[in-house]
Amino acid sequence: MRTALAAGYLAAQAVAVPAWWAGLALSPAFRRRFELGDRAVLDSFAPGDVALALASATATGLVLARHRAAGPAADLVLGLVAVSTARTCRCAAASRSGALGVVAMTAATAGSAVARVLVR
């Protein structure tokens, strides 16, 4: 059960990240809810989010396979999302915008931390 919950969260995150970017690209109104001042600031998160989505997908497979690398992969996911969350908080404070992004990233960090704990 623990493995399934961890894998489910990691898989959801692997899908949610690119879906969120698609939403940003397709809907200016959606994007405005997450802007951090200058448009380039939010765009600068893209490379890290690509890495996060790929790491989440890889970790999902490793968790499901009960591979010994599942723990380190979940650690990587947690590290990537924590760094992105810290950057989001810093940019939101500096721009006085992007509060919804702070909430979303804090939730993602918490979810990734729980998934990591569930991976043995």
Coordinates of C-alpha atoms in Angstrom, one line a residue, residues 11-104:
A11 CA 3.2 9.6 -11.3
A12 CA 0.6 12.4 -10.7
Q13 CA 3.4 14.9 -10.3
A14 CA 5.1 13.7 -13.5
V15 CA 1.9 14.4 -15.4
A16 CA 0.8 17.5 -13.5
V17 CA 4.0 19.5 -14.2
P18 CA 3.8 19.4 -18.0
A19 CA 0.0 19.9 -17.8
W20 CA 0.6 23.0 -15.7
W21 CA 3.0 24.3 -18.3
A22 CA 0.5 23.6 -21.1
G23 CA -2.1 25.6 -19.1
L24 CA 0.3 28.5 -18.9
A25 CA 1.0 28.4 -22.6
L26 CA -2.7 28.0 -23.6
S27 CA -4.4 30.4 -21.2
P28 CA -3.1 33.9 -20.5
A29 CA -5.7 34.2 -17.6
F30 CA -4.3 31.0 -16.0
R31 CA -0.7 32.3 -16.5
R32 CA -1.5 35.6 -14.8
R33 CA -2.4 33.7 -11.6
F34 CA 1.2 32.5 -11.4
E35 CA 3.2 35.3 -12.7
L36 CA 6.2 36.5 -10.6
G37 CA 6.6 40.0 -12.0
D38 CA 8.5 39.9 -15.2
R39 CA 7.3 37.1 -17.6
A40 CA 10.9 35.8 -17.9
V41 CA 11.0 35.0 -14.2
L42 CA 8.3 32.3 -14.5
D43 CA 9.8 31.1 -17.7
S44 CA 13.1 30.5 -16.0
F45 CA 11.5 27.7 -14.0
A46 CA 11.0 25.6 -17.1
P47 CA 14.3 23.7 -17.2
G48 CA 14.0 22.7 -13.5
D49 CA 10.4 21.6 -14.1
V50 CA 11.5 19.4 -17.0
A51 CA 14.0 17.8 -14.7
L52 CA 11.3 17.4 -12.0
A53 CA 8.8 15.8 -14.3
L54 CA 11.4 13.4 -15.7
A55 CA 12.7 12.6 -12.2
S56 CA 9.2 12.0 -10.9
A57 CA 8.4 9.6 -13.8
T58 CA 11.7 7.8 -13.3
A59 CA 11.1 7.5 -9.6
T60 CA 7.6 6.1 -10.2
G61 CA 9.0 3.3 -12.2
L62 CA 11.7 2.5 -9.7
V63 CA 9.3 2.6 -6.8
L64 CA 6.9 0.2 -8.6
A65 CA 9.8 -2.1 -9.5
R66 CA 11.0 -1.9 -5.8
H67 CA 14.4 -1.2 -7.2
R68 CA 17.1 -0.2 -4.8
A69 CA 17.5 3.2 -6.5
A70 CA 13.9 4.1 -5.6
G71 CA 14.9 5.9 -2.4
P72 CA 17.7 8.0 -4.1
A73 CA 15.3 8.8 -6.9
A74 CA 12.7 10.0 -4.5
D75 CA 15.4 12.0 -2.7
L76 CA 16.2 13.7 -6.1
V77 CA 12.5 14.5 -6.7
L78 CA 12.2 16.0 -3.2
G79 CA 15.4 18.1 -3.7
L80 CA 14.3 19.4 -7.1
V81 CA 10.8 20.4 -5.8
A82 CA 12.2 21.9 -2.6
V83 CA 14.7 24.1 -4.6
S84 CA 11.9 25.2 -6.9
T85 CA 9.7 26.0 -3.9
A86 CA 12.4 28.1 -2.3
R87 CA 12.9 30.0 -5.6
T88 CA 9.2 30.5 -5.9
C89 CA 9.0 31.9 -2.4
R90 CA 11.9 34.2 -3.0
C91 CA 10.6 35.5 -6.3
A92 CA 7.0 35.9 -5.0
A93 CA 8.3 38.0 -2.1
A94 CA 10.4 40.1 -4.4
S95 CA 7.7 40.7 -6.9
R96 CA 4.8 40.8 -4.4
S97 CA 2.9 38.4 -6.7
G98 CA 2.6 34.7 -7.3
A99 CA 1.0 33.7 -4.0
L100 CA -0.9 30.9 -5.8
G101 CA 2.4 29.5 -7.0
V102 CA 3.8 29.5 -3.4
V103 CA 0.8 27.5 -2.2
A104 CA 1.0 25.0 -5.1

